[in-house]
CSV table of C-alpha atoms in Angstrom, one decimal:
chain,number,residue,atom,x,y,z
W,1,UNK,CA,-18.6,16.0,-28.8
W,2,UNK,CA,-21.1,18.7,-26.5
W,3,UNK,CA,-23.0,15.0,-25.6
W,4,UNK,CA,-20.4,14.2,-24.3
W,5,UNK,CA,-19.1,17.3,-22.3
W,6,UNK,CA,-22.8,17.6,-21.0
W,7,UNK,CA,-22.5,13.9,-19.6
W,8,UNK,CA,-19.2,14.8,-18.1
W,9,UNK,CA,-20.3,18.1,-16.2
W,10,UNK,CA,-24.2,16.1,-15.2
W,11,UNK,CA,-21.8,13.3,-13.8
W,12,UNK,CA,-19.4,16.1,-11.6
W,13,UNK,CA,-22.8,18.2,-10.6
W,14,UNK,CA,-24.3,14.7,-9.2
W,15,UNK,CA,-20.9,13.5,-7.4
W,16,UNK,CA,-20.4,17.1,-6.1
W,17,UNK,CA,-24.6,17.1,-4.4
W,18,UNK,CA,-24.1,13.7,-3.3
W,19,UNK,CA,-20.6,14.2,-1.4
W,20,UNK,CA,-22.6,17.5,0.4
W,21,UNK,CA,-25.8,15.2,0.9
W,22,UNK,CA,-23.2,12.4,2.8
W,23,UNK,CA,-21.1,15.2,4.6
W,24,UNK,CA,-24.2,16.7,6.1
W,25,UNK,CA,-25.3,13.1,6.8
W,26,UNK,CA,-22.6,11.5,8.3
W,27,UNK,CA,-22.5,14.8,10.8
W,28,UNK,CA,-25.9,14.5,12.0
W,29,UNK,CA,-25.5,10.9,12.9
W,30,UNK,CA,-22.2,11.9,15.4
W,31,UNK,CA,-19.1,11.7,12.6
W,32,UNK,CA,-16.5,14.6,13.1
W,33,UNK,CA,-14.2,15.9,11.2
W,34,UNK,CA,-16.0,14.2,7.9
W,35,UNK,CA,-14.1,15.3,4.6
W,36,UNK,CA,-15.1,14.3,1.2
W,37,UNK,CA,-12.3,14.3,-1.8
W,38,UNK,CA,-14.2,14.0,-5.6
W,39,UNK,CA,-12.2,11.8,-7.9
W,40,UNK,CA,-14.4,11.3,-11.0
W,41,UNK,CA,-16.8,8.8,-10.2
W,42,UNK,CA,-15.3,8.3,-6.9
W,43,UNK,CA,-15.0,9.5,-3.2
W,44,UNK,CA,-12.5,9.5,-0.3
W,45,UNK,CA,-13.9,10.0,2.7
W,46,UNK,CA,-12.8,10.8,5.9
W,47,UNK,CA,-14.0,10.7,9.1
W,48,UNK,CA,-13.9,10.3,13.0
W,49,UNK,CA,-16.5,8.7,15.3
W,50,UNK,CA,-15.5,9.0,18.7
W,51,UNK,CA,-18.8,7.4,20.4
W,52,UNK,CA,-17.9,3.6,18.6
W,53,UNK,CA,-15.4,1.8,20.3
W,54,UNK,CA,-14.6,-0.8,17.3
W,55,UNK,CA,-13.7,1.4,14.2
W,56,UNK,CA,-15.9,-1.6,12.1
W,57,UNK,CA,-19.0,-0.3,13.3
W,58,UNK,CA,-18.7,2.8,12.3
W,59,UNK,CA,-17.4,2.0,9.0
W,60,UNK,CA,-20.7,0.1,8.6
W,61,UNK,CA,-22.4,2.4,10.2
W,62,UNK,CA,-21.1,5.0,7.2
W,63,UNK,CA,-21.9,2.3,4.8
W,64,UNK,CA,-25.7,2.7,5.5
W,65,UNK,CA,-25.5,6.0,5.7
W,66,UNK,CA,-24.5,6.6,2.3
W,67,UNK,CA,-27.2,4.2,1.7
W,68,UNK,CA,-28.7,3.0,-2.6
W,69,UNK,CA,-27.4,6.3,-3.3
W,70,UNK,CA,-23.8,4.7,-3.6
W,71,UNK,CA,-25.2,2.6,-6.4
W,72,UNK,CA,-27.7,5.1,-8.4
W,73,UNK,CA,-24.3,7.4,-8.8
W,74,UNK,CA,-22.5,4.8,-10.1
W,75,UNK,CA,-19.9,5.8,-7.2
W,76,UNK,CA,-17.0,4.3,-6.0
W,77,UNK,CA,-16.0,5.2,-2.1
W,78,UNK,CA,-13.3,4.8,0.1
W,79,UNK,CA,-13.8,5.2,3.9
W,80,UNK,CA,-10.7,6.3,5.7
W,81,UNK,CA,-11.3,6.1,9.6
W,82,UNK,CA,-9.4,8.8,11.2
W,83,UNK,CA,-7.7,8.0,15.3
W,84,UNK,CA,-7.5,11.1,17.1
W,85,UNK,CA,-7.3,13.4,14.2
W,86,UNK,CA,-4.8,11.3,12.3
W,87,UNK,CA,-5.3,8.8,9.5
W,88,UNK,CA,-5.2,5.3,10.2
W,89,UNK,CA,-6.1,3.2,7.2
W,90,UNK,CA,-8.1,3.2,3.8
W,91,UNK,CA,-11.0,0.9,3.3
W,92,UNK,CA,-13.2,0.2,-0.2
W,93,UNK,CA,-16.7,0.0,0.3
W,94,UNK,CA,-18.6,-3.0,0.3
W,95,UNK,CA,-15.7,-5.3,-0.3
W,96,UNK,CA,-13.9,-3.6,2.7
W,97,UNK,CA,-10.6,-4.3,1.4
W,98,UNK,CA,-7.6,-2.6,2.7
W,99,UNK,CA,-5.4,-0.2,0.7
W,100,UNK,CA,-2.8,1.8,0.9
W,101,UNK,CA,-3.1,5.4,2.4
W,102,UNK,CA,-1.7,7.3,-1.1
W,103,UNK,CA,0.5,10.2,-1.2
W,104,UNK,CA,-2.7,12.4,-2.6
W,105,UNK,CA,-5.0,11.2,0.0
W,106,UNK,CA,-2.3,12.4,3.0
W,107,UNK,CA,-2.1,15.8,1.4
W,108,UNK,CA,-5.9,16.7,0.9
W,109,UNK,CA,-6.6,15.0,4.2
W,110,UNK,CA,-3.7,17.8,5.7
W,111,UNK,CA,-5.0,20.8,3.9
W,112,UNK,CA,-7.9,20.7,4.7
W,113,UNK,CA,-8.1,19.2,8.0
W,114,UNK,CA,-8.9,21.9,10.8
W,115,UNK,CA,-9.3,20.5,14.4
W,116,UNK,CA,-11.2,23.4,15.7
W,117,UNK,CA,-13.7,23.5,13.1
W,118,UNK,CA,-14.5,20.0,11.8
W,119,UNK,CA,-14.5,18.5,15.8
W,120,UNK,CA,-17.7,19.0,18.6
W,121,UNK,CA,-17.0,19.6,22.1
W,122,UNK,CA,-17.3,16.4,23.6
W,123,UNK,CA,-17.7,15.2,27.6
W,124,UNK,CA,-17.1,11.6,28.1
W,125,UNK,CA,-18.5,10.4,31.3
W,126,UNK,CA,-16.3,7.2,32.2
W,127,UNK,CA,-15.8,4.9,35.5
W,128,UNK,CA,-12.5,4.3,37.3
W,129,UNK,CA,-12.9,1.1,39.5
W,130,UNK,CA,-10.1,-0.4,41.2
W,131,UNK,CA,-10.8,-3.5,43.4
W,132,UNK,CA,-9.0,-5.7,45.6
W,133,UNK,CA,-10.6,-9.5,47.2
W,134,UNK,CA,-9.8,-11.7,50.1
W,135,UNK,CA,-9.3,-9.6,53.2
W,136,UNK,CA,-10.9,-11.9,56.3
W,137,UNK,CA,-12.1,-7.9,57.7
W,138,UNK,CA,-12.7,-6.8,54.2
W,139,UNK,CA,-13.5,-9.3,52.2
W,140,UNK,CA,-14.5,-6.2,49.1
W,141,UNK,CA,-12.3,-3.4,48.9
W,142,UNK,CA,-12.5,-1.1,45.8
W,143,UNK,CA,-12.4,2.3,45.0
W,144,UNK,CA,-14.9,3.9,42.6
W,145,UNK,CA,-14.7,7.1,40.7
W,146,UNK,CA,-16.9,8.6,38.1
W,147,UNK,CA,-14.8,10.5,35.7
W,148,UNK,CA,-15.9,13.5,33.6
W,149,UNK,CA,-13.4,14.1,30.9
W,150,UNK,CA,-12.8,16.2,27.9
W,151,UNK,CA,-10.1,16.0,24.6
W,152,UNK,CA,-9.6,19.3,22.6
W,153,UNK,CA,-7.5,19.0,19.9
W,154,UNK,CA,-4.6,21.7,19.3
W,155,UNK,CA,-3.5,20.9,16.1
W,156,UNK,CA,-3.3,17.9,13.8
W,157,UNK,CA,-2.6,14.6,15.9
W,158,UNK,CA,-2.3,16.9,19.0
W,159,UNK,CA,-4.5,16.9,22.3
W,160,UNK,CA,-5.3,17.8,25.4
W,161,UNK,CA,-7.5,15.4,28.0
W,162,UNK,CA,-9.0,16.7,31.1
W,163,UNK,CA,-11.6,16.5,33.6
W,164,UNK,CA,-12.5,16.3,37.3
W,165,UNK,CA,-13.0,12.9,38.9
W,166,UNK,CA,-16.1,12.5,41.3
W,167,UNK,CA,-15.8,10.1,43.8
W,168,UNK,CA,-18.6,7.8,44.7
W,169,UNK,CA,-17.3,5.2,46.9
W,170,UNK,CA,-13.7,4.4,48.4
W,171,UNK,CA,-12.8,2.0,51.0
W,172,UNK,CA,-9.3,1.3,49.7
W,173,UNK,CA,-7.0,3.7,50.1
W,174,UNK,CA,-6.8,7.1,51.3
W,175,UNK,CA,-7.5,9.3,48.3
W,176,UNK,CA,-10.3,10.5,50.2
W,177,UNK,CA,-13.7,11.3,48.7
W,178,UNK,CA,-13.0,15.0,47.0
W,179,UNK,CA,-13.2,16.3,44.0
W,180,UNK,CA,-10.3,16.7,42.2
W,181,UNK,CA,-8.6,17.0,38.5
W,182,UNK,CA,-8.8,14.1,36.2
W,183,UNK,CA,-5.6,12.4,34.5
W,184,UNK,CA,-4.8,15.3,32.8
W,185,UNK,CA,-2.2,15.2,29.6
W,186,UNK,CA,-0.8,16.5,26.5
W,187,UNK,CA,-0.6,13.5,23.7
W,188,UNK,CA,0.4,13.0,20.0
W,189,UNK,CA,-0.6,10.6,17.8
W,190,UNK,CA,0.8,10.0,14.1
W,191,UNK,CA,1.4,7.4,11.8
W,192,UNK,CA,4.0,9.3,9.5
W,193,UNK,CA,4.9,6.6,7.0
W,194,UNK,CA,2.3,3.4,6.3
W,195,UNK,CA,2.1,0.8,9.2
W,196,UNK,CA,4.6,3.1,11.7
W,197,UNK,CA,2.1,4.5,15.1
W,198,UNK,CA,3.6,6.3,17.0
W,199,UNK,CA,1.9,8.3,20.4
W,200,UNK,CA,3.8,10.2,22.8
W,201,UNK,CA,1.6,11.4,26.2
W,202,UNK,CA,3.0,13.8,29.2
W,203,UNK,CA,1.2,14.5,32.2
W,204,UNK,CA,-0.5,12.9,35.1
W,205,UNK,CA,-1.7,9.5,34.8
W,206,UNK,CA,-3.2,7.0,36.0
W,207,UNK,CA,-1.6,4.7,38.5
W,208,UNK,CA,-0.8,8.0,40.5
W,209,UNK,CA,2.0,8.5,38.2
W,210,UNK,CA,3.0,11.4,36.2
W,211,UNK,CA,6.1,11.6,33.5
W,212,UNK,CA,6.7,10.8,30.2
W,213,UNK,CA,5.1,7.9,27.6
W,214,UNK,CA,6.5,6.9,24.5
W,215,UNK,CA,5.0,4.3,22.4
W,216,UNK,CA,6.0,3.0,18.7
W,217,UNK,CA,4.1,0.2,16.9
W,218,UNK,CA,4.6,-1.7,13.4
W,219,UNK,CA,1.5,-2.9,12.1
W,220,UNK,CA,0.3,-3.4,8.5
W,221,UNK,CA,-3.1,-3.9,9.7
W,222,UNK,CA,-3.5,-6.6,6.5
W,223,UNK,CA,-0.9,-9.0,8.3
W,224,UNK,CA,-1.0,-11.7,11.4
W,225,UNK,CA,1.8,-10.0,13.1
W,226,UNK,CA,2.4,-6.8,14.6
W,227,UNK,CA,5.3,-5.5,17.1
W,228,UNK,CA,6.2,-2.7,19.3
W,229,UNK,CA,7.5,-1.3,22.1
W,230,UNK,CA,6.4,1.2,24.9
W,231,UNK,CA,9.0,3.0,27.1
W,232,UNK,CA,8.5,6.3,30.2
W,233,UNK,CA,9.8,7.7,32.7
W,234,UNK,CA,7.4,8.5,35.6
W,235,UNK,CA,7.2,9.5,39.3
W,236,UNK,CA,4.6,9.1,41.8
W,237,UNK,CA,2.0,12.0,42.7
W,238,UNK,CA,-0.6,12.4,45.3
W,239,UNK,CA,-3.9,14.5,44.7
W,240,UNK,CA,-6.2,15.2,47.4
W,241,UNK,CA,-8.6,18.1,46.4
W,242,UNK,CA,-6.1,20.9,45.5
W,243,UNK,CA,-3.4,19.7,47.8
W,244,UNK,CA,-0.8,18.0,45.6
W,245,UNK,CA,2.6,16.2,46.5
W,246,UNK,CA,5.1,14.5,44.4
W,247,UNK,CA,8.1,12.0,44.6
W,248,UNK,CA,11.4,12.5,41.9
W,249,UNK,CA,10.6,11.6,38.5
W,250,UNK,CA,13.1,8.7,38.5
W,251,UNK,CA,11.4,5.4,37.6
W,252,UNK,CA,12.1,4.3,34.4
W,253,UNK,CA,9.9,1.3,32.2
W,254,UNK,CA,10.7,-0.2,28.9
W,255,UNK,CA,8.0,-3.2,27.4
W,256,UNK,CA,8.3,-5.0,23.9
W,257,UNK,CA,5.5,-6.8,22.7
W,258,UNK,CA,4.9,-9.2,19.5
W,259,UNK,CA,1.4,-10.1,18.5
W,260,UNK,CA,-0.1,-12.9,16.8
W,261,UNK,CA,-3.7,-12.9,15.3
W,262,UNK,CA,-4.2,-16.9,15.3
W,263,UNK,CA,-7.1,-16.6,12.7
W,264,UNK,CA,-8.8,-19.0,15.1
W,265,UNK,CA,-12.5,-17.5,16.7
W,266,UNK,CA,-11.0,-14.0,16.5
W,267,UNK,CA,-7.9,-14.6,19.2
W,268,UNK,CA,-4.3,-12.8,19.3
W,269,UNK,CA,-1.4,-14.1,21.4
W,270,UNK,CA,0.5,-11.3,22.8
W,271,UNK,CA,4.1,-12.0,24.3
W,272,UNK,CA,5.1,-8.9,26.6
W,273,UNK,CA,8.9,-8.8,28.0
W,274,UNK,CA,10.7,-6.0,29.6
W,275,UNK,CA,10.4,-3.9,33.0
W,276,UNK,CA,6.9,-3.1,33.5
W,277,UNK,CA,5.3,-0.2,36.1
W,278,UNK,CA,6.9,-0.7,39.2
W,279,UNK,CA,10.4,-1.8,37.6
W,280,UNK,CA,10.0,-5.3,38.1
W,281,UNK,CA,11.6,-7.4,35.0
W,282,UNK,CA,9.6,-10.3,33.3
W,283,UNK,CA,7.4,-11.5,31.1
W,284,UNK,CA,3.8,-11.5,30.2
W,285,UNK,CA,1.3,-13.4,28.1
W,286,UNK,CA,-1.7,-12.6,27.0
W,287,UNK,CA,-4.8,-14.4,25.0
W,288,UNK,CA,-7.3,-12.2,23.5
W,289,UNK,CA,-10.7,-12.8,22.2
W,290,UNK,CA,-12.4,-10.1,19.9
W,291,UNK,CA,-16.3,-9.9,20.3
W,292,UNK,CA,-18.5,-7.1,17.8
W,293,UNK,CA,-19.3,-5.5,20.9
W,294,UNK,CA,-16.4,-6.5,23.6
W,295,UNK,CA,-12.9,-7.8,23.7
W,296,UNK,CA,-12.3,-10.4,26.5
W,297,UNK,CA,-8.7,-11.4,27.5
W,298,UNK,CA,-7.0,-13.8,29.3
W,299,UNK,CA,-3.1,-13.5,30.8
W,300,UNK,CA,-0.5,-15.2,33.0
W,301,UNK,CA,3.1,-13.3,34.0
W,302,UNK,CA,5.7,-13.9,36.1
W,303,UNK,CA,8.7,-11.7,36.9
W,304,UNK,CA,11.7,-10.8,39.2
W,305,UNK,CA,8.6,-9.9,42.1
W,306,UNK,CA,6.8,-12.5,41.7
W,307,UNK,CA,4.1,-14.9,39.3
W,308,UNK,CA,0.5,-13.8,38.5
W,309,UNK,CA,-2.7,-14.3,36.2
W,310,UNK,CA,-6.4,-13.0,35.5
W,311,UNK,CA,-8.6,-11.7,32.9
W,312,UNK,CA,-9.2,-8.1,31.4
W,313,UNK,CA,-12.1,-7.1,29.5
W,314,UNK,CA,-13.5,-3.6,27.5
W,315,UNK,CA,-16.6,-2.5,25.9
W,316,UNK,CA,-18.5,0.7,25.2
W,317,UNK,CA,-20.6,1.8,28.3
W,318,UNK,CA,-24.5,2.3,27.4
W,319,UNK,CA,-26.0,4.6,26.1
W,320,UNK,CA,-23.0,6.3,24.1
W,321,UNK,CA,-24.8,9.4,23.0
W,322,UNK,CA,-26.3,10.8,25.8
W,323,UNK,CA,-26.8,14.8,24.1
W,324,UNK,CA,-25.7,15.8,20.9
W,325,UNK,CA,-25.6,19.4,19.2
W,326,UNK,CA,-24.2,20.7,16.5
W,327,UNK,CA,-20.8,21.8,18.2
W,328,UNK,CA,-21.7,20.2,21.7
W,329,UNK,CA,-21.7,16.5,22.8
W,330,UNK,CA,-22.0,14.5,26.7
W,331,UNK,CA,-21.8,10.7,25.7
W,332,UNK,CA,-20.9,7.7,27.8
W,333,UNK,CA,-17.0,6.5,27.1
W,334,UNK,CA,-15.9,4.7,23.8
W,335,UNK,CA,-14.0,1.9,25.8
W,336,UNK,CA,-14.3,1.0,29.8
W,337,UNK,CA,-10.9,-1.4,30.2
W,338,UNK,CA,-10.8,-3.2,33.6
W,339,UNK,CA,-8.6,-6.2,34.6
W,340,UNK,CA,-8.1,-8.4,37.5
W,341,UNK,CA,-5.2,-9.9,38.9
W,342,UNK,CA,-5.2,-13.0,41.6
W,343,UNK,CA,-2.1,-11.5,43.1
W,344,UNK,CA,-3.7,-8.7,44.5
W,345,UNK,CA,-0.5,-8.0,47.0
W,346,UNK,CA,2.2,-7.5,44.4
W,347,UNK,CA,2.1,-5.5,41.2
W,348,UNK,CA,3.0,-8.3,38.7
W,349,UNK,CA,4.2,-7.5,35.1
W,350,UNK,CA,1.6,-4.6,35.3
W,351,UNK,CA,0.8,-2.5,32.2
W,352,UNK,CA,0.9,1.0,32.4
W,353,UNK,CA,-2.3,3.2,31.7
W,354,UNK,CA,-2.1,6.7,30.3
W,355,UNK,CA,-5.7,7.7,29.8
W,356,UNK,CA,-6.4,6.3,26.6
W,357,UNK,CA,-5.9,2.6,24.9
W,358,UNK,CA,-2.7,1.3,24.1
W,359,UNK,CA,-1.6,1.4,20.4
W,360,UNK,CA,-1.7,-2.1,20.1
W,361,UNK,CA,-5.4,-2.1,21.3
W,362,UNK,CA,-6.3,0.1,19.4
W,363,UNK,CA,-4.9,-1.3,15.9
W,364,UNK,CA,-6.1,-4.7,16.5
W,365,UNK,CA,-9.7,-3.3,15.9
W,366,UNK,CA,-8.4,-1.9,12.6
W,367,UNK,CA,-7.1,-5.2,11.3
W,368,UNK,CA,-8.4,-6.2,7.5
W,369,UNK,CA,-10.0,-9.7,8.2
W,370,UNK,CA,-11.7,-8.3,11.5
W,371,UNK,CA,-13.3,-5.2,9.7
W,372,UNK,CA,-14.3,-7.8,6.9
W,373,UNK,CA,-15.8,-9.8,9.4
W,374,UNK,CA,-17.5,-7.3,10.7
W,375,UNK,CA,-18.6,-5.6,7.7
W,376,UNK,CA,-20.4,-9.1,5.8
């Protein structure tokens, strides 16, 4: 009977030195917010890395971390990948199955969870570049900005972004070439119940808009299909150094969406209806082709203004990690989106961009077969 009490408490003593080895780990190598729940032989942990644009990677990435050590304790982990300080999905090691987020895991996660403590202060250097082709007198106009951006968190799922854009080179419009604030905005993001996202952002955006965003997406991140909806109310701004001007905040936008993963080389279809940015009423469809490193995407549209088609793409600008302390971090941006459009006149069926991905962007990295994939 003592045999087997001492076995019992030798087993808890190792689990309990090996969670604290992995915690201190994982936070060296850039994971925030890293919290580690003891279940017998097993462990839930939770985590954030900010500087990996696919979640997959840093699940790997975790998965070396915790290294043989896994397998000498005889321990059983679960990586749960936090978004933005809010819990996303639950993934077994090795086998990177998805399961479900359990009513246990939700409460440790939420008492113990403490934005200003388990999160760095982290600068994100990020480009803006906006382009436009074909002028006989101008044959190249764009406009690029280098963006210096922050996100504090305020409380669970809650955030501010800020920064001051630094213009380099603008022959496009008449922004001018001073400094001035960034896209600057209060956003929420929760996923209250299984498979229900939700974010909601206020502020100024890009687009010179300011307003409202709403956005709500279903997604079982096991299945092929996923649907959602984004809807805002925005007006537009002007920002030129400190002087600012602003029009009514009158225009309304409302866009469903239904995506299919085709199981074919890693594409989605995306079918996109509704009134877009600049209230014009159509549709959209995009085709979308996940890479480990990228995500390349192709799309036609046509609405009430007028027909249109190009290709988008995003990545992670090099080097990510650029300085790194203990509460203090400058890094290169997770995700650098740009599209072109052929119509470069008229703004066909375009999507509206609040400073960070959309939802459905974002969960198509989280998906079971492309973590899998990812993961073997």
């Amino acid at each position: 009977m003592k045999t087997g009490w001492i076995k019992i408490l030798l087993l808890f003593c190792s689990l309990q030195v090996f969670s604290q080895q992995l915690e201190d780990k994982l936070w060296q190598a850039g994971f925030e917010n890293v919290l580690i729940q003891e279940q017998r032989d097993s462990l839930n942990v939770f985590f954030e890395n900010r500087e990996f644009r696919n979640p997959g990677h840093s699940i790997y990435f975790a998965e070396l971390i915790s290294g043989k050590e896994t397998e000498i304790n005889n321990t059983n982990i679960t990586w749960l990948p936090l978004y933005h300080n809010k819990l996303v999905g639950a993934y077994e090691a090795s086998s990177f199955q998805l399961t479900t987020i359990s009513q246990q895991q939700r409460e440790f996660f939420n008492r113990n969870n403490k934005p200003f403590k388990n999160y760095r202060f982290s600068f994100r250097l990020h480009p803006e570049v906006v382009s436009r082709f074909g002028y006989y007198s101008d044959p190249f106009e764009t406009k690029f900005n280098m963006i210096l951006d922050t996100r504090v968190y305020l409380a669970q799922g809650l955030s501010l972004q800020t920064g001051i854009t630094i213009p380099i080179v603008n022959n496009l419009d008449n922004h001018g070439m001073k400094l001035r604030a960034a896209p600057t905005m209060l956003h929420y993001f929760t996923q209250p119940w299984n498979a229900h996202f939700f974010s909601f952002s206020a502020g100024t955006f890009y687009n010179d808009r300011y307003g409202f965003d709403l956005e709500y997406r279903y997604d079982q991140l096991d299945s092929s299909w996923s649907f959602g909806f984004a809807v805002g109310l925005t007006g537009f701004y002007r920002l030129y150094g400190l002087e600012y001007s602003s029009e009514p905040m009158d225009k309304l936008y409302g866009v469903v969406d239904v995506e299919w993963r085709t199981g074919i080389e890693n594409t989605s279809l995306k079918l996109s209806a509704g009134q877009f940015l600049y209230e014009d009423r159509g549709a959209r469809l995009d085709l979308i082709k996940q890479f480990p490193m990228a995500e390349i995407g192709l799309f036609a549209a046509r609405t009430d203004i007028g027909t249109s088609g190009g290709f988008q793409f995003a990545f992670s600008l090099w080097p990510g990690k650029i300085i790194r302390g203990k509460k203090l971090e400058l890094r290169t941006t997770e995700e650098f989106r740009w599209e072109y459009t052929y119509n470069n006149e008229d703004p066909v069926a375009r999507q509206f961009r609040i400073g960070m991905p959309r939802l459905s962007d974002v969960l198509r990295n989280y998906n079971e077969a492309w973590i899998k994939q990812l993961g073997n």
